[in-house]
Coordinates of C-alpha atoms in Angstrom, one line a residue:
X23 CA -44.3 -11.4 30.2
X24 CA -40.7 -11.0 31.1
X25 CA -39.9 -14.5 29.7
X26 CA -41.6 -13.6 26.4
X27 CA -39.5 -10.4 26.1
X28 CA -36.3 -12.4 26.7
X29 CA -37.4 -14.9 24.1
X30 CA -38.1 -12.2 21.6
X31 CA -34.7 -10.6 22.4
X32 CA -32.9 -13.8 21.7
X33 CA -34.8 -14.2 18.5
X34 CA -33.8 -10.8 17.3
X35 CA -30.2 -11.5 18.3
X36 CA -30.2 -14.6 16.3
X37 CA -31.8 -12.9 13.3
X38 CA -29.1 -10.1 13.5
X39 CA -26.4 -12.7 13.7
X40 CA -27.7 -14.5 10.7
X41 CA -27.9 -11.3 8.7
X42 CA -24.3 -10.4 9.6
X43 CA -23.2 -13.9 8.6
X44 CA -25.0 -13.5 5.2
X45 CA -23.1 -10.4 4.2
X46 CA -21.9 -10.4 0.7
X47 CA -19.0 -8.2 -0.2
X48 CA -19.0 -6.0 -3.3
X49 CA -15.8 -5.1 -5.2
X50 CA -15.8 -1.6 -3.8
X51 CA -16.1 -3.0 -0.2
X52 CA -13.3 -5.4 -0.8
X53 CA -11.0 -2.7 -2.2
X54 CA -11.8 -0.3 0.6
X55 CA -11.3 -3.0 3.3
X56 CA -8.0 -4.1 1.8
X57 CA -6.7 -0.5 1.6
X58 CA -7.6 0.0 5.2
X59 CA -6.1 -3.2 6.6
X60 CA -3.3 -4.3 4.2
X61 CA 0.0 -4.5 6.0
X62 CA 2.0 -3.0 3.1
X63 CA -0.3 0.1 3.1
X64 CA 0.0 0.4 6.8
X65 CA 3.8 0.3 6.5
X66 CA 3.6 3.0 3.8
X67 CA 1.5 5.1 6.1
X68 CA 4.1 4.8 8.8
X69 CA 6.7 5.9 6.3
X70 CA 4.7 9.1 5.8
X71 CA 4.7 9.6 9.6
X72 CA 8.5 9.1 9.7
X73 CA 8.9 11.6 6.9
X74 CA 6.9 14.1 8.8
X75 CA 9.2 13.7 11.8
X76 CA 12.3 14.1 9.5
X77 CA 10.8 17.4 8.3
X78 CA 10.3 18.5 11.9
X79 CA 14.0 17.6 12.5
X80 CA 15.0 19.8 9.6
X81 CA 12.9 22.7 10.9
X82 CA 14.7 22.2 14.3
X83 CA 18.1 22.7 12.7
X84 CA 17.2 26.5 12.3
X85 CA 16.4 26.9 15.9
X86 CA 18.9 27.6 18.7
X87 CA 19.7 24.9 21.3
X88 CA 19.1 25.8 24.9
X89 CA 20.6 23.8 27.8
X90 CA 20.6 24.3 31.6
X91 CA 23.3 22.8 33.8
X92 CA 23.8 22.4 37.5
X93 CA 26.5 20.7 39.5
X94 CA 27.3 20.3 43.3
X95 CA 30.5 18.8 44.7
X96 CA 32.5 18.6 47.9
X97 CA 36.3 19.2 48.2
X98 CA 38.5 18.1 51.1
X99 CA 42.3 19.0 51.6
X100 CA 44.3 21.6 49.7
X101 CA 42.1 23.1 47.0
X102 CA 41.2 26.4 45.4
X103 CA 38.3 28.3 47.0
X104 CA 35.8 28.6 44.1
X105 CA 34.9 32.2 45.3
X106 CA 38.2 33.8 46.3
X107 CA 40.5 31.5 44.2
X108 CA 43.0 31.0 47.1
X109 CA 44.4 27.7 48.0
X110 CA 43.5 26.4 51.4
X111 CA 43.3 23.2 53.3
X112 CA 39.7 22.8 54.2
X113 CA 36.5 20.8 53.5
X114 CA 33.7 22.7 51.7
X115 CA 30.8 22.3 49.3
X116 CA 30.3 24.3 46.2
X117 CA 27.8 24.4 43.3
X118 CA 27.6 25.8 39.8
X119 CA 24.4 26.8 37.8
X120 CA 24.2 28.0 34.2
X121 CA 22.1 28.3 31.1
X122 CA 23.7 28.2 27.6
X123 CA 22.4 28.7 24.1
X124 CA 23.9 27.9 20.7
X125 CA 22.8 28.7 17.3
X126 CA 24.1 27.6 13.9
X127 CA 24.6 30.8 11.9
X128 CA 26.1 29.2 8.8
X129 CA 27.0 25.7 7.8
X130 CA 27.3 25.8 4.0
X131 CA 23.5 26.0 3.7
X132 CA 23.3 22.3 4.8
X133 CA 20.3 23.0 7.1
X134 CA 18.4 24.7 4.2
X135 CA 19.1 21.7 1.9
X136 CA 18.1 19.3 4.7
X137 CA 14.8 21.0 5.0
X138 CA 14.2 20.9 1.2
X139 CA 15.2 17.2 1.2
X140 CA 12.8 16.5 4.0
X141 CA 9.9 18.0 2.0
X142 CA 10.9 16.0 -1.1
X143 CA 11.1 12.8 1.0
X144 CA 7.6 13.6 2.4
X145 CA 6.2 13.8 -1.0
X146 CA 8.0 10.6 -2.0
X147 CA 6.3 8.8 0.9
X148 CA 2.9 9.9 -0.3
X149 CA 3.6 8.6 -3.8
X150 CA 4.7 5.3 -2.3
X151 CA 1.5 5.1 -0.4
X152 CA -0.6 5.9 -3.5
X153 CA 1.2 3.2 -5.5
X154 CA 0.7 0.7 -2.7
X155 CA -3.0 1.5 -2.7
X156 CA -3.2 1.1 -6.6
X157 CA -1.3 -2.2 -6.5
X158 CA -3.5 -3.8 -3.8
X159 CA -6.7 -2.5 -5.4
X160 CA -5.7 -4.1 -8.7
X161 CA -4.7 -7.4 -6.9
X162 CA -8.0 -7.5 -5.1
X163 CA -9.9 -6.8 -8.3
X164 CA -8.1 -9.6 -10.0
X165 CA -8.9 -12.0 -7.2
X166 CA -12.5 -10.8 -7.0
X167 CA -13.0 -11.3 -10.8
X168 CA -11.4 -14.7 -10.6
X169 CA -13.9 -15.7 -7.9
X170 CA -16.8 -14.4 -10.1
X171 CA -15.4 -16.3 -13.1
X172 CA -15.3 -19.5 -11.1
X173 CA -18.9 -19.0 -9.8
X174 CA -20.2 -18.3 -13.3
X175 CA -18.4 -21.3 -14.8
X176 CA -20.0 -23.4 -12.1
X177 CA -23.4 -22.1 -13.0
X178 CA -22.8 -23.0 -16.7
X179 CA -21.9 -26.6 -15.8
X180 CA -24.8 -26.9 -13.4
X181 CA -27.2 -25.5 -16.0
X182 CA -26.0 -28.0 -18.6
X183 CA -26.2 -30.8 -16.1
X184 CA -29.9 -29.9 -15.4
X185 CA -30.4 -30.2 -19.2
X186 CA -28.6 -33.6 -19.1
X187 CA -30.8 -34.9 -16.4
X188 CA -33.9 -33.9 -18.4
X189 CA -32.4 -35.7 -21.4
X190 CA -31.6 -38.7 -19.2
X191 CA -35.2 -38.9 -18.1
X192 CA -36.6 -38.6 -21.6
X193 CA -34.0 -41.1 -23.0
X194 CA -34.8 -43.6 -20.3
X195 CA -38.5 -43.3 -21.3
X196 CA -37.7 -43.8 -24.9
X197 CA -35.5 -46.7 -24.3
X198 CA -38.1 -48.4 -22.2
X199 CA -40.6 -47.8 -25.0
X200 CA -38.2 -49.4 -27.4
X201 CA -37.8 -46.2 -29.5
X202 CA -34.0 -45.7 -28.7
X203 CA -31.3 -48.3 -28.2
X204 CA -29.7 -49.0 -24.8
X205 CA -26.5 -47.5 -26.0
X206 CA -28.0 -44.0 -26.1
X207 CA -29.0 -44.2 -22.4
X208 CA -25.5 -45.3 -21.5
X209 CA -24.0 -42.4 -23.4
X210 CA -26.3 -39.9 -21.5
X211 CA -25.4 -41.5 -18.2
X212 CA -21.7 -41.2 -19.0
X213 CA -22.1 -37.5 -19.9
X214 CA -24.0 -37.0 -16.6
X215 CA -21.2 -38.7 -14.6
X216 CA -18.6 -36.6 -16.3
X217 CA -20.6 -33.3 -15.6
X218 CA -20.9 -34.3 -11.9
X219 CA -17.1 -34.6 -11.8
X220 CA -16.6 -31.3 -13.4
X221 CA -19.2 -29.7 -11.0
X222 CA -17.1 -31.0 -8.1
X223 CA -14.0 -29.5 -9.6
X224 CA -15.7 -26.2 -10.3
X225 CA -17.0 -26.1 -6.7
X226 CA -13.5 -26.6 -5.4
X227 CA -12.2 -23.9 -7.7
X228 CA -14.8 -21.5 -6.2
X229 CA -13.8 -22.4 -2.7
X230 CA -10.1 -21.9 -3.4
X231 CA -10.8 -18.6 -5.0
X232 CA -13.0 -17.5 -2.1
X233 CA -10.2 -18.4 0.4
X234 CA -7.6 -16.7 -1.6
X235 CA -9.6 -13.5 -1.7
X236 CA -10.3 -13.7 2.1
X237 CA -6.6 -14.1 2.7
X238 CA -5.8 -11.1 0.5
X239 CA -8.3 -9.1 2.7
X240 CA -6.8 -10.7 5.9
X241 CA -10.2 -12.2 6.8
X242 CA -9.7 -15.4 8.7
X243 CA -13.4 -16.6 8.8
X244 CA -13.3 -18.2 5.3
X245 CA -16.4 -20.2 5.8
X246 CA -18.7 -17.1 6.2
X247 CA -16.9 -14.9 3.6
X248 CA -18.5 -14.5 0.2
X249 CA -19.0 -11.9 -2.5
X250 CA -22.2 -10.2 -3.7
X251 CA -24.3 -12.2 -6.2
X252 CA -25.1 -9.6 -8.7
X253 CA -25.1 -9.2 -12.5
X254 CA -21.8 -7.8 -13.8
X255 CA -22.5 -6.3 -17.2
X256 CA -19.7 -5.7 -19.6
X257 CA -17.9 -2.4 -19.0
X258 CA -18.0 0.6 -21.2
X259 CA -15.3 0.4 -23.8
X260 CA -15.0 4.2 -24.2
X261 CA -11.4 4.1 -23.0
X262 CA -10.6 2.2 -26.3
X263 CA -11.8 5.1 -28.2
X264 CA -8.8 7.2 -27.0
X265 CA -5.5 7.1 -28.8
X266 CA -2.6 5.2 -27.3
X267 CA -0.6 8.4 -27.2
X268 CA -3.3 10.2 -25.1
X269 CA -3.4 7.3 -22.6
X270 CA 0.5 7.2 -22.5
X271 CA 0.7 10.9 -22.0
X272 CA -1.8 10.8 -19.1
X273 CA 0.0 7.9 -17.6
X274 CA 3.2 9.8 -17.6
X275 CA 1.7 12.5 -15.4
X276 CA -0.6 10.3 -13.2
X277 CA 1.2 7.0 -12.5
X278 CA 3.2 6.8 -9.3
X279 CA 6.0 4.8 -10.9
X280 CA 7.4 7.7 -12.8
X281 CA 6.6 10.2 -10.0
X282 CA 8.6 8.1 -7.6
X283 CA 11.5 7.8 -9.9
X284 CA 11.4 11.6 -10.4
X285 CA 11.4 12.2 -6.7
X286 CA 14.3 9.9 -6.2
X287 CA 16.3 11.9 -8.7
X288 CA 15.5 15.1 -6.9
X289 CA 16.5 13.5 -3.6
X290 CA 19.9 12.5 -5.1
X291 CA 20.4 16.0 -6.4
X292 CA 19.6 17.4 -3.0
X293 CA 22.1 15.0 -1.4
X294 CA 24.8 16.3 -3.7
X295 CA 24.1 19.9 -2.6
X296 CA 24.3 18.7 1.1
X297 CA 27.6 16.9 0.5
X298 CA 29.1 20.0 -1.1
X299 CA 28.1 22.1 1.9
X300 CA 30.8 20.4 3.8
X301 CA 33.4 22.3 1.8
X302 CA 32.3 25.5 3.4
X303 CA 33.2 26.8 6.8
X304 CA 30.6 26.8 9.6
X305 CA 29.9 29.7 12.0
X306 CA 28.2 29.1 15.4
X307 CA 27.1 31.7 17.9
X308 CA 26.9 31.0 21.6
X309 CA 25.7 32.7 24.8
X310 CA 25.7 31.5 28.4
X311 CA 25.1 32.9 31.9
X312 CA 26.0 31.1 35.1
X313 CA 26.7 31.6 38.8
X314 CA 28.6 29.9 41.7
X315 CA 28.1 29.5 45.4
X316 CA 30.1 27.8 48.2
X317 CA 29.9 27.2 51.9
X318 CA 33.7 27.6 52.3
X319 CA 34.9 30.0 55.0
X320 CA 36.3 33.2 53.6
X321 CA 39.4 35.3 54.7
X322 CA 39.3 39.0 55.2
X323 CA 41.8 41.5 56.6
X324 CA 41.1 44.0 59.3
X325 CA 42.3 47.6 59.4
X326 CA 45.7 46.4 60.7
X327 CA 46.2 43.9 57.9
X328 CA 45.6 40.9 60.1
X329 CA 43.8 38.1 58.3
X330 CA 40.4 37.0 59.8
X331 CA 38.3 33.9 59.0
X332 CA 34.6 34.7 58.2
X333 CA 31.7 32.4 57.4
X334 CA 30.3 31.9 53.9
X335 CA 27.9 34.5 52.5
X336 CA 24.2 33.6 52.3
X337 CA 23.2 31.4 49.4
X338 CA 21.1 33.8 47.5
X339 CA 23.6 36.6 48.1
X340 CA 26.3 34.5 46.4
X341 CA 23.8 33.4 43.7
X342 CA 23.3 37.1 42.6
X343 CA 26.9 38.3 43.3
X344 CA 28.8 35.6 41.6
X345 CA 27.1 35.4 38.2
X346 CA 28.8 35.8 34.9
X347 CA 27.9 36.1 31.2
X348 CA 29.9 34.8 28.2
X349 CA 29.1 35.0 24.5
X350 CA 31.0 34.7 21.3
X351 CA 31.3 33.3 17.8
X352 CA 33.0 30.0 16.7
X353 CA 34.3 29.6 13.2
X354 CA 35.4 26.2 11.8
X355 CA 37.2 26.0 8.5
X356 CA 37.6 22.6 6.9
X357 CA 41.1 22.2 5.5
X358 CA 41.7 18.4 5.3
X359 CA 39.4 15.6 6.3
X360 CA 40.9 12.5 4.8
X361 CA 39.0 12.8 1.4
X362 CA 35.7 12.1 3.2
X363 CA 33.9 15.2 1.8
X364 CA 35.3 14.8 -1.7
X365 CA 34.3 11.1 -1.7
X366 CA 30.9 11.9 -0.4
X367 CA 30.4 14.4 -3.3
X368 CA 31.6 11.7 -5.8
X369 CA 29.1 9.2 -4.3
X370 CA 26.3 11.7 -4.6
X371 CA 27.1 12.3 -8.3
X372 CA 27.1 8.5 -8.9
X373 CA 23.7 8.3 -7.2
X374 CA 22.3 11.0 -9.5
X375 CA 23.4 9.0 -12.5
X376 CA 21.8 6.0 -11.1
X377 CA 18.6 7.9 -10.4
X378 CA 18.7 9.1 -14.1
X379 CA 18.8 5.6 -15.3
X380 CA 16.0 4.5 -13.0
X381 CA 13.8 7.3 -14.2
X382 CA 14.6 6.5 -17.8
X383 CA 13.8 2.8 -17.1
X384 CA 10.6 3.7 -15.3
X385 CA 9.4 5.8 -18.3
X386 CA 10.3 2.9 -20.7
X387 CA 8.5 0.4 -18.5
X388 CA 5.5 2.6 -18.3
X389 CA 5.3 3.0 -22.0
X390 CA 5.7 -0.7 -22.5
X391 CA 3.0 -1.5 -19.9
X392 CA 0.6 1.0 -21.4
X393 CA 1.0 -0.4 -25.0
X394 CA 0.6 -3.9 -23.6
X395 CA -2.5 -3.0 -21.6
X396 CA -4.0 -1.2 -24.7
X397 CA -3.3 -4.2 -26.9
X398 CA -4.6 -6.6 -24.2
X399 CA -7.8 -4.6 -23.9
X400 CA -8.3 -4.5 -27.7
X401 CA -7.6 -8.2 -28.0
X402 CA -9.9 -9.1 -25.1
X403 CA -12.7 -7.0 -26.5
X404 CA -12.5 -8.9 -29.9
X405 CA -12.2 -12.2 -28.1
X406 CA -15.3 -11.4 -26.1
X407 CA -17.4 -10.4 -29.1
X408 CA -16.2 -13.5 -30.9
X409 CA -17.2 -15.7 -27.9
X410 CA -20.7 -14.2 -27.9
X411 CA -21.1 -15.1 -31.6
X412 CA -19.8 -18.6 -30.9
X413 CA -22.4 -19.0 -28.1
X414 CA -25.2 -18.1 -30.4
X415 CA -24.0 -20.4 -33.1
X416 CA -23.6 -23.3 -30.7
X417 CA -27.1 -22.6 -29.3
X418 CA -28.6 -23.0 -32.7
X419 CA -26.5 -26.1 -33.4
X420 CA -27.6 -27.6 -30.1
X421 CA -31.3 -26.8 -30.7
X422 CA -31.0 -28.5 -34.2
X423 CA -29.2 -31.5 -32.7
X424 CA -31.8 -31.8 -29.9
X425 CA -34.7 -31.7 -32.4
X426 CA -33.0 -34.4 -34.5
X427 CA -32.3 -36.5 -31.4
X428 CA -35.9 -36.3 -30.2
X429 CA -37.2 -37.7 -33.4
X430 CA -34.4 -40.4 -33.6
X431 CA -32.5 -38.9 -36.5
X432 CA -29.2 -38.7 -34.5
X433 CA -27.6 -40.8 -31.8
X434 CA -26.9 -39.9 -28.2
X435 CA -23.1 -39.5 -28.8
X436 CA -23.6 -36.8 -31.5
X437 CA -26.2 -35.1 -29.3
X438 CA -23.8 -35.2 -26.3
X439 CA -21.1 -33.7 -28.4
X440 CA -23.2 -30.9 -29.5
X441 CA -24.2 -30.2 -26.0
X442 CA -20.6 -30.3 -24.9
X443 CA -19.6 -27.8 -27.6
X444 CA -22.3 -25.4 -26.4
X445 CA -21.2 -25.7 -22.8
X446 CA -17.5 -25.1 -23.8
X447 CA -18.6 -22.0 -25.8
X448 CA -20.6 -20.7 -22.8
X449 CA -17.6 -21.3 -20.5
X450 CA -15.3 -19.5 -22.9
X451 CA -17.7 -16.7 -23.1
X452 CA -17.8 -16.3 -19.3
X453 CA -14.0 -16.4 -19.1
X454 CA -13.7 -13.9 -22.1
X455 CA -16.2 -11.5 -20.4
X456 CA -14.3 -11.3 -17.1
X457 CA -11.0 -11.2 -18.8
X458 CA -12.3 -8.2 -20.8
X459 CA -13.6 -6.5 -17.7
X460 CA -10.2 -6.8 -16.0
X461 CA -8.2 -5.7 -19.0
X462 CA -10.4 -2.6 -19.4
X463 CA -9.9 -1.7 -15.7
X464 CA -6.2 -2.0 -16.0
X465 CA -6.1 0.3 -19.0
X466 CA -8.4 2.7 -17.1
X467 CA -6.0 2.7 -14.2
X468 CA -3.2 3.8 -16.5
X469 CA -5.5 6.6 -17.6
X470 CA -5.8 7.9 -14.1
X471 CA -9.2 6.4 -13.2
X472 CA -8.9 4.9 -9.7
X473 CA -10.1 1.3 -9.4
X474 CA -11.8 2.1 -6.0
X475 CA -14.0 4.6 -7.9
X476 CA -15.1 2.2 -10.6
X477 CA -18.4 0.3 -10.5
X478 CA -18.6 -2.8 -12.5

């Protein structure tokens, strides 16, 4: 009984392993996995953590600093008694203890500007992360659709080869019966050999595309990786019903490229305010409390004025009796600093101009990319519709050629050419379909529709 249970357990383990090995990845799973594991995205996430720490530093600039100190030292020979201040030749130990606080009361508002800059940089890091996610999602989608295209192209060739094999069998029978010449059989055999070569090439293209997608996802087990076998219908073309101005306007407010450039300009402007803060004086407040103790022998005078040596007071008595408090304000006024402040201000102004140019360029690039994506989507839609019309025409032409070939009204070469034209039309239609899908998704991405939320 126990052996049977173990056998069943191993069987179920084997079934579970087989199921896990047969996993087929959907586009959404690939995109989600890439976003979670991509190194660039992980680096962008670390940049957000770093920006959070910078913000914490900026908050800390408003808070006082508090430090404690303690020292213990020994003196031998002629030295000043730390308690009485008299010079004596002796060996003694003394210690000092203190707590001090400092707070920045005014520094030209640089601490305020640093805090504002930290918040801007925090938002910039989030925009960079969002852009990284969009970029990797689009790259994964392109690789995914390329693999789908290669798979569909392989199916077209395999389907045509099956037809060729049927024609080869039928032609062989007709040649043996003396109805068709031997040359027709050789023509069909040559077509079959050519298709086998193209099948091998298509299989290699599928394997290369599969490995490329797996590498993009950082999956090392290439042999077991594959995508879901499902029907991908042509996407809705509702996005093409929108005007180019509407898409461009939405892209201006939703695309990270422009938002990143805008944030960089705000950061440059904030850096200028920080640099100008160095022209102003700074005011610092301080407060400290400390005490001193020593084991040095003291000197007292009796009623007759005769000096007498006495031992050191107890530690805690000295600790409470010798304490002192100090507090005050420190003002620093910059007068001349070797042009460093002025030059820092000039550099900041240059950086603002550079950020202006980058923002202008980002807006121009975005407009150009939107127009290009819109025209590409329009063109791919027309190309796909034309390819479907071409397939239907070639199918009718092939059926006509097949009927003529079956009754001996055309030769094998003309029949093979008709079949080749049909296969070529089908391959072009498959390519046009996936090109159309990808171009539509790119345009939708500019319109603010996230690729991870799209179902093909």
